[in-house]
Amino acid sequence: MELRQLEYFLEIANTGSINEAARRLNMSQPPLSYQMRQLESELGVRLFERTSKGVVLTEAGKLLYNRADGLLDHARSTRLEVAKAGKKRVLRIGLTPTTVETMMPCLSAFARKNPDANFEVHDGITYTLYRYLIDGLIDLSVVRTPLRLDEVEYTVLRQEPMIAVSSIEMQAEKEGTLRLSDLLGRPLILYRRYEQLIMDAFRAGEMEPDVFCRCDDARDAMLWAKEGLATAIFPQSMASLCEGMQIQTIEEKSLWTKILLVWPKGKTLSPLVRAFIDITKNRFETE
């Protein structure tokens, strides 16, 4: 499987048309079709179904599509590292949207102490970054619990509670911190990443919340809350993104999450990666 074949495959998948993909790739259609037949032959599966309207991905094609971007990113990263060998070192790190602000002081301190280092940052949700780490696409990542940790080594950076976020117009029945019971009767927006954790906490107290909406992106949930439709529940580090909104801490310890710095278990770490781990540990230990 060649990298150019993956690039061709992604272009066809994104356009839904071999002809349109060929046009964008500045090549004719027959050689592009030939490359795809070669790729399918090598993998032993069909990647596309041809229809009157173009092409659609098979299940095997969808799997390759989900991996192809990461593989090409890894290839580009490798080219960058090789090209800069002896000049610049590259730290490949994963950051979730809710941990960027938390990590910026560490990234800044590391950059000042290592002026010969460049960064390659991958943004994504915890589960995506964990997969990138195990697949070797990044060197280390900042993630948040709950998460299985049997394949990684880690250090705990911070623990934090959940917060309830509402529009200013929604009249709070209680000032200050909240218990889960204070949220009963309120319509809630749950970020699906923490849905199970939150629902388990409610049910442990024999309570059934009013779930108005479930969504896959915490930023979407925040916009729904801003419109006054419901109260969203987030980790506390999302508070900086909730300007102009009513924010209340939820007391329940069962809802606390941990921010972790993780790296592959049993892998020999480069001096650059080890230096970043040490700087990060020292910074959070002195907080």
PDB file of N, CA and C in Angstrom, residues 146-241:
ATOM      1  N   PRO A 146     -12.974   9.399  32.618  1.00  0.00           N
ATOM      2  CA  PRO A 146     -12.658   7.963  32.691  1.00  0.00           C
ATOM      3  C   PRO A 146     -12.025   7.441  31.406  1.00  0.00           C
ATOM      4  N   LEU A 147     -11.040   6.528  31.592  1.00  0.00           N
ATOM      5  CA  LEU A 147     -10.286   5.993  30.468  1.00  0.00           C
ATOM      6  C   LEU A 147      -9.512   4.774  30.938  1.00  0.00           C
ATOM      7  N   ARG A 148      -9.459   3.723  30.104  1.00  0.00           N
ATOM      8  CA  ARG A 148      -8.645   2.558  30.457  1.00  0.00           C
ATOM      9  C   ARG A 148      -7.168   2.933  30.325  1.00  0.00           C
ATOM     10  N   LEU A 149      -6.363   2.434  31.264  1.00  0.00           N
ATOM     11  CA  LEU A 149      -4.976   2.874  31.341  1.00  0.00           C
ATOM     12  C   LEU A 149      -3.982   1.720  31.318  1.00  0.00           C
ATOM     13  N   ASP A 150      -4.433   0.526  30.899  1.00  0.00           N
ATOM     14  CA  ASP A 150      -3.552  -0.642  30.970  1.00  0.00           C
ATOM     15  C   ASP A 150      -2.433  -0.625  29.933  1.00  0.00           C
ATOM     16  N   GLU A 151      -2.562   0.167  28.858  1.00  0.00           N
ATOM     17  CA  GLU A 151      -1.538   0.191  27.816  1.00  0.00           C
ATOM     18  C   GLU A 151      -0.625   1.402  27.897  1.00  0.00           C
ATOM     19  N   VAL A 152      -0.791   2.218  28.936  1.00  0.00           N
ATOM     20  CA  VAL A 152      -0.012   3.446  29.023  1.00  0.00           C
ATOM     21  C   VAL A 152       0.574   3.640  30.413  1.00  0.00           C
ATOM     22  N   GLU A 153       1.601   4.469  30.458  1.00  0.00           N
ATOM     23  CA  GLU A 153       2.086   5.011  31.724  1.00  0.00           C
ATOM     24  C   GLU A 153       1.585   6.444  31.800  1.00  0.00           C
ATOM     25  N   TYR A 154       1.455   6.958  33.015  1.00  0.00           N
ATOM     26  CA  TYR A 154       0.844   8.280  33.119  1.00  0.00           C
ATOM     27  C   TYR A 154       1.235   8.976  34.418  1.00  0.00           C
ATOM     28  N   THR A 155       1.010  10.261  34.415  1.00  0.00           N
ATOM     29  CA  THR A 155       1.109  11.042  35.641  1.00  0.00           C
ATOM     30  C   THR A 155      -0.148  11.893  35.743  1.00  0.00           C
ATOM     31  N   VAL A 156      -0.699  11.997  36.945  1.00  0.00           N
ATOM     32  CA  VAL A 156      -1.906  12.801  37.179  1.00  0.00           C
ATOM     33  C   VAL A 156      -1.492  14.266  37.300  1.00  0.00           C
ATOM     34  N   LEU A 157      -2.078  15.110  36.467  1.00  0.00           N
ATOM     35  CA  LEU A 157      -1.751  16.529  36.490  1.00  0.00           C
ATOM     36  C   LEU A 157      -2.686  17.310  37.406  1.00  0.00           C
ATOM     37  N   ARG A 158      -3.967  16.984  37.328  1.00  0.00           N
ATOM     38  CA  ARG A 158      -4.948  17.763  38.083  1.00  0.00           C
ATOM     39  C   ARG A 158      -6.239  16.959  38.233  1.00  0.00           C
ATOM     40  N   GLN A 159      -6.946  17.192  39.334  1.00  0.00           N
ATOM     41  CA  GLN A 159      -8.293  16.652  39.509  1.00  0.00           C
ATOM     42  C   GLN A 159      -9.260  17.831  39.600  1.00  0.00           C
ATOM     43  N   GLU A 160     -10.433  17.663  39.031  1.00  0.00           N
ATOM     44  CA  GLU A 160     -11.365  18.781  39.069  1.00  0.00           C
ATOM     45  C   GLU A 160     -12.805  18.302  39.069  1.00  0.00           C
ATOM     46  N   PRO A 161     -13.699  19.107  39.639  1.00  0.00           N
ATOM     47  CA  PRO A 161     -15.119  18.743  39.705  1.00  0.00           C
ATOM     48  C   PRO A 161     -15.833  19.082  38.403  1.00  0.00           C
ATOM     49  N   MET A 162     -17.088  18.680  38.307  1.00  0.00           N
ATOM     50  CA  MET A 162     -17.952  19.096  37.211  1.00  0.00           C
ATOM     51  C   MET A 162     -18.614  20.424  37.593  1.00  0.00           C
ATOM     52  N   ILE A 163     -19.031  21.158  36.569  1.00  0.00           N
ATOM     53  CA  ILE A 163     -19.765  22.398  36.795  1.00  0.00           C
ATOM     54  C   ILE A 163     -21.097  22.341  36.048  1.00  0.00           C
ATOM     55  N   ALA A 164     -22.072  23.050  36.572  1.00  0.00           N
ATOM     56  CA  ALA A 164     -23.368  23.212  35.902  1.00  0.00           C
ATOM     57  C   ALA A 164     -23.370  24.598  35.273  1.00  0.00           C
ATOM     58  N   VAL A 165     -23.616  24.643  33.962  1.00  0.00           N
ATOM     59  CA  VAL A 165     -23.539  25.899  33.217  1.00  0.00           C
ATOM     60  C   VAL A 165     -24.909  26.236  32.634  1.00  0.00           C
ATOM     61  N   SER A 166     -25.395  27.435  32.935  1.00  0.00           N
ATOM     62  CA  SER A 166     -26.714  27.881  32.456  1.00  0.00           C
ATOM     63  C   SER A 166     -26.600  29.306  31.951  1.00  0.00           C
ATOM     64  N   SER A 167     -27.600  29.728  31.209  1.00  0.00           N
ATOM     65  CA  SER A 167     -27.643  31.125  30.784  1.00  0.00           C
ATOM     66  C   SER A 167     -27.953  32.003  31.997  1.00  0.00           C
ATOM     67  N   ILE A 168     -27.528  33.243  31.926  1.00  0.00           N
ATOM     68  CA  ILE A 168     -27.774  34.186  33.029  1.00  0.00           C
ATOM     69  C   ILE A 168     -29.272  34.346  33.269  1.00  0.00           C
ATOM     70  N   GLU A 169     -30.062  34.230  32.194  1.00  0.00           N
ATOM     71  CA  GLU A 169     -31.505  34.437  32.310  1.00  0.00           C
ATOM     72  C   GLU A 169     -32.210  33.339  33.096  1.00  0.00           C
ATOM     73  N   MET A 170     -31.588  32.154  33.168  1.00  0.00           N
ATOM     74  CA  MET A 170     -32.206  31.061  33.935  1.00  0.00           C
ATOM     75  C   MET A 170     -32.007  31.316  35.425  1.00  0.00           C
ATOM     76  N   GLN A 171     -33.061  31.499  36.136  1.00  0.00           N
ATOM     77  CA  GLN A 171     -32.988  31.823  37.559  1.00  0.00           C
ATOM     78  C   GLN A 171     -32.531  30.603  38.358  1.00  0.00           C
ATOM     79  N   ALA A 172     -31.398  30.712  39.045  1.00  0.00           N
ATOM     80  CA  ALA A 172     -30.890  29.616  39.866  1.00  0.00           C
ATOM     81  C   ALA A 172     -31.708  29.507  41.144  1.00  0.00           C
ATOM     82  N   GLU A 173     -32.123  28.285  41.477  1.00  0.00           N
ATOM     83  CA  GLU A 173     -32.896  28.082  42.703  1.00  0.00           C
ATOM     84  C   GLU A 173     -31.993  28.095  43.926  1.00  0.00           C
ATOM     85  N   LYS A 174     -30.690  27.880  43.701  1.00  0.00           N
ATOM     86  CA  LYS A 174     -29.747  27.844  44.812  1.00  0.00           C
ATOM     87  C   LYS A 174     -28.469  28.534  44.380  1.00  0.00           C
ATOM     88  N   GLU A 175     -27.945  29.401  45.227  1.00  0.00           N
ATOM     89  CA  GLU A 175     -26.691  30.083  44.935  1.00  0.00           C
ATOM     90  C   GLU A 175     -25.515  29.201  45.368  1.00  0.00           C
ATOM     91  N   GLY A 176     -24.346  29.462  44.790  1.00  0.00           N
ATOM     92  CA  GLY A 176     -23.136  28.752  45.198  1.00  0.00           C
ATOM     93  C   GLY A 176     -23.060  27.349  44.624  1.00  0.00           C
ATOM     94  N   THR A 177     -22.412  26.454  45.368  1.00  0.00           N
ATOM     95  CA  THR A 177     -22.212  25.091  44.886  1.00  0.00           C
ATOM     96  C   THR A 177     -23.523  24.308  44.910  1.00  0.00           C
ATOM     97  N   LEU A 178     -23.545  23.257  44.091  1.00  0.00           N
ATOM     98  CA  LEU A 178     -24.752  22.435  43.963  1.00  0.00           C
ATOM     99  C   LEU A 178     -24.466  20.991  44.312  1.00  0.00           C
ATOM    100  N   ARG A 179     -25.510  20.278  44.687  1.00  0.00           N
ATOM    101  CA  ARG A 179     -25.484  18.832  44.722  1.00  0.00           C
ATOM    102  C   ARG A 179     -26.297  18.343  43.529  1.00  0.00           C
ATOM    103  N   LEU A 180     -26.136  17.089  43.174  1.00  0.00           N
ATOM    104  CA  LEU A 180     -26.893  16.563  42.035  1.00  0.00           C
ATOM    105  C   LEU A 180     -28.392  16.709  42.253  1.00  0.00           C
ATOM    106  N   SER A 181     -28.819  16.549  43.477  1.00  0.00           N
ATOM    107  CA  SER A 181     -30.254  16.653  43.771  1.00  0.00           C
ATOM    108  C   SER A 181     -30.801  18.039  43.435  1.00  0.00           C
ATOM    109  N   ASP A 182     -29.924  19.062  43.451  1.00  0.00           N
ATOM    110  CA  ASP A 182     -30.370  20.413  43.117  1.00  0.00           C
ATOM    111  C   ASP A 182     -30.672  20.560  41.625  1.00  0.00           C
ATOM    112  N   LEU A 183     -30.211  19.592  40.839  1.00  0.00           N
ATOM    113  CA  LEU A 183     -30.421  19.655  39.383  1.00  0.00           C
ATOM    114  C   LEU A 183     -31.662  18.893  38.946  1.00  0.00           C
ATOM    115  N   LEU A 184     -32.305  18.207  39.879  1.00  0.00           N
ATOM    116  CA  LEU A 184     -33.538  17.494  39.532  1.00  0.00           C
ATOM    117  C   LEU A 184     -34.616  18.501  39.136  1.00  0.00           C
ATOM    118  N   GLY A 185     -35.320  18.201  38.089  1.00  0.00           N
ATOM    119  CA  GLY A 185     -36.353  19.106  37.604  1.00  0.00           C
ATOM    120  C   GLY A 185     -35.852  20.099  36.591  1.00  0.00           C
ATOM    121  N   ARG A 186     -34.530  20.275  36.511  1.00  0.00           N
ATOM    122  CA  ARG A 186     -33.958  21.138  35.473  1.00  0.00           C
ATOM    123  C   ARG A 186     -33.732  20.315  34.208  1.00  0.00           C
ATOM    124  N   PRO A 187     -34.047  20.829  33.019  1.00  0.00           N
ATOM    125  CA  PRO A 187     -33.644  20.133  31.797  1.00  0.00           C
ATOM    126  C   PRO A 187     -32.119  20.190  31.671  1.00  0.00           C
ATOM    127  N   LEU A 188     -31.507  19.060  31.349  1.00  0.00           N
ATOM    128  CA  LEU A 188     -30.048  18.978  31.297  1.00  0.00           C
ATOM    129  C   LEU A 188     -29.554  18.643  29.897  1.00  0.00           C
ATOM    130  N   ILE A 189     -28.384  19.177  29.565  1.00  0.00           N
ATOM    131  CA  ILE A 189     -27.681  18.821  28.337  1.00  0.00           C
ATOM    132  C   ILE A 189     -26.439  18.044  28.749  1.00  0.00           C
ATOM    133  N   LEU A 190     -26.312  16.815  28.263  1.00  0.00           N
ATOM    134  CA  LEU A 190     -25.177  15.978  28.619  1.00  0.00           C
ATOM    135  C   LEU A 190     -24.243  15.818  27.431  1.00  0.00           C
ATOM    136  N   TYR A 191     -22.986  16.143  27.649  1.00  0.00           N
ATOM    137  CA  TYR A 191     -21.916  15.852  26.694  1.00  0.00           C
ATOM    138  C   TYR A 191     -21.699  14.343  26.771  1.00  0.00           C
ATOM    139  N   ARG A 192     -21.890  13.649  25.641  1.00  0.00           N
ATOM    140  CA  ARG A 192     -21.944  12.186  25.657  1.00  0.00           C
ATOM    141  C   ARG A 192     -20.688  11.541  26.243  1.00  0.00           C
ATOM    142  N   ARG A 193     -19.562  12.208  26.147  1.00  0.00           N
ATOM    143  CA  ARG A 193     -18.313  11.683  26.709  1.00  0.00           C
ATOM    144  C   ARG A 193     -18.471  11.350  28.196  1.00  0.00           C
ATOM    145  N   TYR A 194     -19.306  12.158  28.921  1.00  0.00           N
ATOM    146  CA  TYR A 194     -19.465  11.966  30.366  1.00  0.00           C
ATOM    147  C   TYR A 194     -20.861  11.498  30.741  1.00  0.00           C
ATOM    148  N   GLU A 195     -21.651  11.129  29.768  1.00  0.00           N
ATOM    149  CA  GLU A 195     -23.036  10.740  30.039  1.00  0.00           C
ATOM    150  C   GLU A 195     -23.114   9.583  31.037  1.00  0.00           C
ATOM    151  N   GLN A 196     -22.336   8.526  30.807  1.00  0.00           N
ATOM    152  CA  GLN A 196     -22.409   7.365  31.688  1.00  0.00           C
ATOM    153  C   GLN A 196     -21.994   7.725  33.106  1.00  0.00           C
ATOM    154  N   LEU A 197     -20.921   8.508  33.229  1.00  0.00           N
ATOM    155  CA  LEU A 197     -20.443   8.933  34.547  1.00  0.00           C
ATOM    156  C   LEU A 197     -21.520   9.712  35.292  1.00  0.00           C
ATOM    157  N   ILE A 198     -22.158  10.638  34.590  1.00  0.00           N
ATOM    158  CA  ILE A 198     -23.180  11.484  35.217  1.00  0.00           C
ATOM    159  C   ILE A 198     -24.428  10.676  35.570  1.00  0.00           C
ATOM    160  N   MET A 199     -24.871   9.840  34.641  1.00  0.00           N
ATOM    161  CA  MET A 199     -26.073   9.045  34.893  1.00  0.00           C
ATOM    162  C   MET A 199     -25.850   8.062  36.039  1.00  0.00           C
ATOM    163  N   ASP A 200     -24.663   7.474  36.118  1.00  0.00           N
ATOM    164  CA  ASP A 200     -24.347   6.553  37.217  1.00  0.00           C
ATOM    165  C   ASP A 200     -24.410   7.277  38.556  1.00  0.00           C
ATOM    166  N   ALA A 201     -23.931   8.521  38.576  1.00  0.00           N
ATOM    167  CA  ALA A 201     -23.951   9.291  39.823  1.00  0.00           C
ATOM    168  C   ALA A 201     -25.386   9.599  40.251  1.00  0.00           C
ATOM    169  N   PHE A 202     -26.229   9.966  39.298  1.00  0.00           N
ATOM    170  CA  PHE A 202     -27.637  10.213  39.623  1.00  0.00           C
ATOM    171  C   PHE A 202     -28.300   8.933  40.156  1.00  0.00           C
ATOM    172  N   ARG A 203     -28.092   7.850  39.448  1.00  0.00           N
ATOM    173  CA  ARG A 203     -28.783   6.609  39.815  1.00  0.00           C
ATOM    174  C   ARG A 203     -28.261   6.030  41.116  1.00  0.00           C
ATOM    175  N   ALA A 204     -26.991   6.304  41.437  1.00  0.00           N
ATOM    176  CA  ALA A 204     -26.472   5.856  42.736  1.00  0.00           C
ATOM    177  C   ALA A 204     -27.245   6.518  43.872  1.00  0.00           C
ATOM    178  N   GLY A 205     -27.772   7.708  43.601  1.00  0.00           N
ATOM    179  CA  GLY A 205     -28.596   8.399  44.589  1.00  0.00           C
ATOM    180  C   GLY A 205     -30.074   8.164  44.379  1.00  0.00           C
ATOM    181  N   GLU A 206     -30.391   7.163  43.547  1.00  0.00           N
ATOM    182  CA  GLU A 206     -31.780   6.807  43.230  1.00  0.00           C
ATOM    183  C   GLU A 206     -32.553   8.008  42.687  1.00  0.00           C
ATOM    184  N   MET A 207     -31.885   8.730  41.768  1.00  0.00           N
ATOM    185  CA  MET A 207     -32.491   9.903  41.136  1.00  0.00           C
ATOM    186  C   MET A 207     -32.509   9.704  39.621  1.00  0.00           C
ATOM    187  N   GLU A 208     -33.512  10.239  38.979  1.00  0.00           N
ATOM    188  CA  GLU A 208     -33.620  10.166  37.516  1.00  0.00           C
ATOM    189  C   GLU A 208     -33.696  11.592  36.974  1.00  0.00           C
ATOM    190  N   PRO A 209     -32.652  12.045  36.281  1.00  0.00           N
ATOM    191  CA  PRO A 209     -32.630  13.432  35.808  1.00  0.00           C
ATOM    192  C   PRO A 209     -33.496  13.632  34.567  1.00  0.00           C
ATOM    193  N   ASP A 210     -33.785  14.879  34.266  1.00  0.00           N
ATOM    194  CA  ASP A 210     -34.516  15.258  33.059  1.00  0.00           C
ATOM    195  C   ASP A 210     -33.491  15.588  31.979  1.00  0.00           C
ATOM    196  N   VAL A 211     -33.167  14.605  31.135  1.00  0.00           N
ATOM    197  CA  VAL A 211     -32.162  14.813  30.091  1.00  0.00           C
ATOM    198  C   VAL A 211     -32.850  15.385  28.850  1.00  0.00           C
ATOM    199  N   PHE A 212     -32.605  16.648  28.608  1.00  0.00           N
ATOM    200  CA  PHE A 212     -33.214  17.354  27.487  1.00  0.00           C
ATOM    201  C   PHE A 212     -32.490  17.057  26.174  1.00  0.00           C
ATOM    202  N   CYS A 213     -31.148  16.915  26.257  1.00  0.00           N
ATOM    203  CA  CYS A 213     -30.357  16.741  25.034  1.00  0.00           C
ATOM    204  C   CYS A 213     -29.050  16.029  25.353  1.00  0.00           C
ATOM    205  N   ARG A 214     -28.636  15.168  24.451  1.00  0.00           N
ATOM    206  CA  ARG A 214     -27.306  14.550  24.494  1.00  0.00           C
ATOM    207  C   ARG A 214     -26.573  14.979  23.235  1.00  0.00           C
ATOM    208  N   CYS A 215     -25.271  15.289  23.351  1.00  0.00           N
ATOM    209  CA  CYS A 215     -24.536  15.703  22.154  1.00  0.00           C
ATOM    210  C   CYS A 215     -23.091  15.213  22.237  1.00  0.00           C
ATOM    211  N   ASP A 216     -22.391  15.250  21.091  1.00  0.00           N
ATOM    212  CA  ASP A 216     -21.044  14.698  20.998  1.00  0.00           C
ATOM    213  C   ASP A 216     -19.940  15.735  21.163  1.00  0.00           C
ATOM    214  N   ASP A 217     -20.290  17.005  21.254  1.00  0.00           N
ATOM    215  CA  ASP A 217     -19.267  18.055  21.355  1.00  0.00           C
ATOM    216  C   ASP A 217     -19.647  18.994  22.495  1.00  0.00           C
ATOM    217  N   ALA A 218     -18.725  19.161  23.418  1.00  0.00           N
ATOM    218  CA  ALA A 218     -18.998  20.012  24.582  1.00  0.00           C
ATOM    219  C   ALA A 218     -19.291  21.445  24.162  1.00  0.00           C
ATOM    220  N   ARG A 219     -18.674  21.893  23.067  1.00  0.00           N
ATOM    221  CA  ARG A 219     -18.915  23.269  22.620  1.00  0.00           C
ATOM    222  C   ARG A 219     -20.339  23.431  22.106  1.00  0.00           C
ATOM    223  N   ASP A 220     -20.880  22.384  21.482  1.00  0.00           N
ATOM    224  CA  ASP A 220     -22.284  22.433  21.062  1.00  0.00           C
ATOM    225  C   ASP A 220     -23.197  22.530  22.276  1.00  0.00           C
ATOM    226  N   ALA A 221     -22.902  21.717  23.285  1.00  0.00           N
ATOM    227  CA  ALA A 221     -23.724  21.726  24.499  1.00  0.00           C
ATOM    228  C   ALA A 221     -23.712  23.115  25.140  1.00  0.00           C
ATOM    229  N   MET A 222     -22.548  23.770  25.112  1.00  0.00           N
ATOM    230  CA  MET A 222     -22.439  25.093  25.703  1.00  0.00           C
ATOM    231  C   MET A 222     -23.330  26.104  24.971  1.00  0.00           C
ATOM    232  N   LEU A 223     -23.413  25.978  23.644  1.00  0.00           N
ATOM    233  CA  LEU A 223     -24.262  26.895  22.872  1.00  0.00           C
ATOM    234  C   LEU A 223     -25.741  26.680  23.183  1.00  0.00           C
ATOM    235  N   TRP A 224     -26.144  25.419  23.356  1.00  0.00           N
ATOM    236  CA  TRP A 224     -27.534  25.130  23.736  1.00  0.00           C
ATOM    237  C   TRP A 224     -27.839  25.766  25.097  1.00  0.00           C
ATOM    238  N   ALA A 225     -26.887  25.629  26.024  1.00  0.00           N
ATOM    239  CA  ALA A 225     -27.089  26.204  27.360  1.00  0.00           C
ATOM    240  C   ALA A 225     -27.165  27.726  27.285  1.00  0.00           C
ATOM    241  N   LYS A 226     -26.346  28.323  26.432  1.00  0.00           N
ATOM    242  CA  LYS A 226     -26.330  29.776  26.296  1.00  0.00           C
ATOM    243  C   LYS A 226     -27.676  30.307  25.801  1.00  0.00           C
ATOM    244  N   GLU A 227     -28.366  29.478  25.018  1.00  0.00           N
ATOM    245  CA  GLU A 227     -29.687  29.875  24.518  1.00  0.00           C
ATOM    246  C   GLU A 227     -30.784  29.753  25.580  1.00  0.00           C
ATOM    247  N   GLY A 228     -30.409  29.237  26.751  1.00  0.00           N
ATOM    248  CA  GLY A 228     -31.381  29.113  27.828  1.00  0.00           C
ATOM    249  C   GLY A 228     -32.266  27.885  27.709  1.00  0.00           C
ATOM    250  N   LEU A 229     -31.854  26.921  26.875  1.00  0.00           N
ATOM    251  CA  LEU A 229     -32.681  25.730  26.675  1.00  0.00           C
ATOM    252  C   LEU A 229     -32.545  24.728  27.813  1.00  0.00           C
ATOM    253  N   ALA A 230     -31.401  24.691  28.436  1.00  0.00           N
ATOM    254  CA  ALA A 230     -31.164  23.709  29.494  1.00  0.00           C
ATOM    255  C   ALA A 230     -29.853  24.039  30.190  1.00  0.00           C
ATOM    256  N   THR A 231     -29.528  23.254  31.206  1.00  0.00           N
ATOM    257  CA  THR A 231     -28.268  23.374  31.945  1.00  0.00           C
ATOM    258  C   THR A 231     -27.304  22.309  31.457  1.00  0.00           C
ATOM    259  N   ALA A 232     -26.097  22.717  31.103  1.00  0.00           N
ATOM    260  CA  ALA A 232     -25.077  21.770  30.642  1.00  0.00           C
ATOM    261  C   ALA A 232     -24.154  21.395  31.793  1.00  0.00           C
ATOM    262  N   ILE A 233     -23.633  20.160  31.757  1.00  0.00           N
ATOM    263  CA  ILE A 233     -22.694  19.687  32.783  1.00  0.00           C
ATOM    264  C   ILE A 233     -21.356  19.392  32.113  1.00  0.00           C
ATOM    265  N   PHE A 234     -20.295  20.055  32.604  1.00  0.00           N
ATOM    266  CA  PHE A 234     -18.960  19.957  32.009  1.00  0.00           C
ATOM    267  C   PHE A 234     -17.906  19.772  33.094  1.00  0.00           C
ATOM    268  N   PRO A 235     -16.678  19.362  32.713  1.00  0.00           N
ATOM    269  CA  PRO A 235     -15.542  19.476  33.631  1.00  0.00           C
ATOM    270  C   PRO A 235     -15.240  20.958  33.887  1.00  0.00           C
ATOM    271  N   GLN A 236     -14.673  21.258  35.026  1.00  0.00           N
ATOM    272  CA  GLN A 236     -14.455  22.640  35.455  1.00  0.00           C
ATOM    273  C   GLN A 236     -13.567  23.432  34.495  1.00  0.00           C
ATOM    274  N   SER A 237     -12.634  22.762  33.803  1.00  0.00           N
ATOM    275  CA  SER A 237     -11.732  23.493  32.916  1.00  0.00           C
ATOM    276  C   SER A 237     -12.442  24.082  31.710  1.00  0.00           C
ATOM    277  N   MET A 238     -13.723  23.733  31.503  1.00  0.00           N
ATOM    278  CA  MET A 238     -14.510  24.365  30.440  1.00  0.00           C
ATOM    279  C   MET A 238     -15.000  25.749  30.852  1.00  0.00           C
ATOM    280  N   ALA A 239     -14.819  26.107  32.116  1.00  0.00           N
ATOM    281  CA  ALA A 239     -15.383  27.362  32.621  1.00  0.00           C
ATOM    282  C   ALA A 239     -14.873  28.572  31.853  1.00  0.00           C
ATOM    283  N   SER A 240     -13.605  28.530  31.419  1.00  0.00           N
ATOM    284  CA  SER A 240     -13.038  29.679  30.710  1.00  0.00           C
ATOM    285  C   SER A 240     -13.709  29.914  29.368  1.00  0.00           C
ATOM    286  N   LEU A 241     -14.404  28.895  28.849  1.00  0.00           N
ATOM    287  CA  LEU A 241     -15.090  29.017  27.563  1.00  0.00           C
ATOM    288  C   LEU A 241     -16.546  29.441  27.737  1.00  0.00           C
TER     289      LEU A 241
END
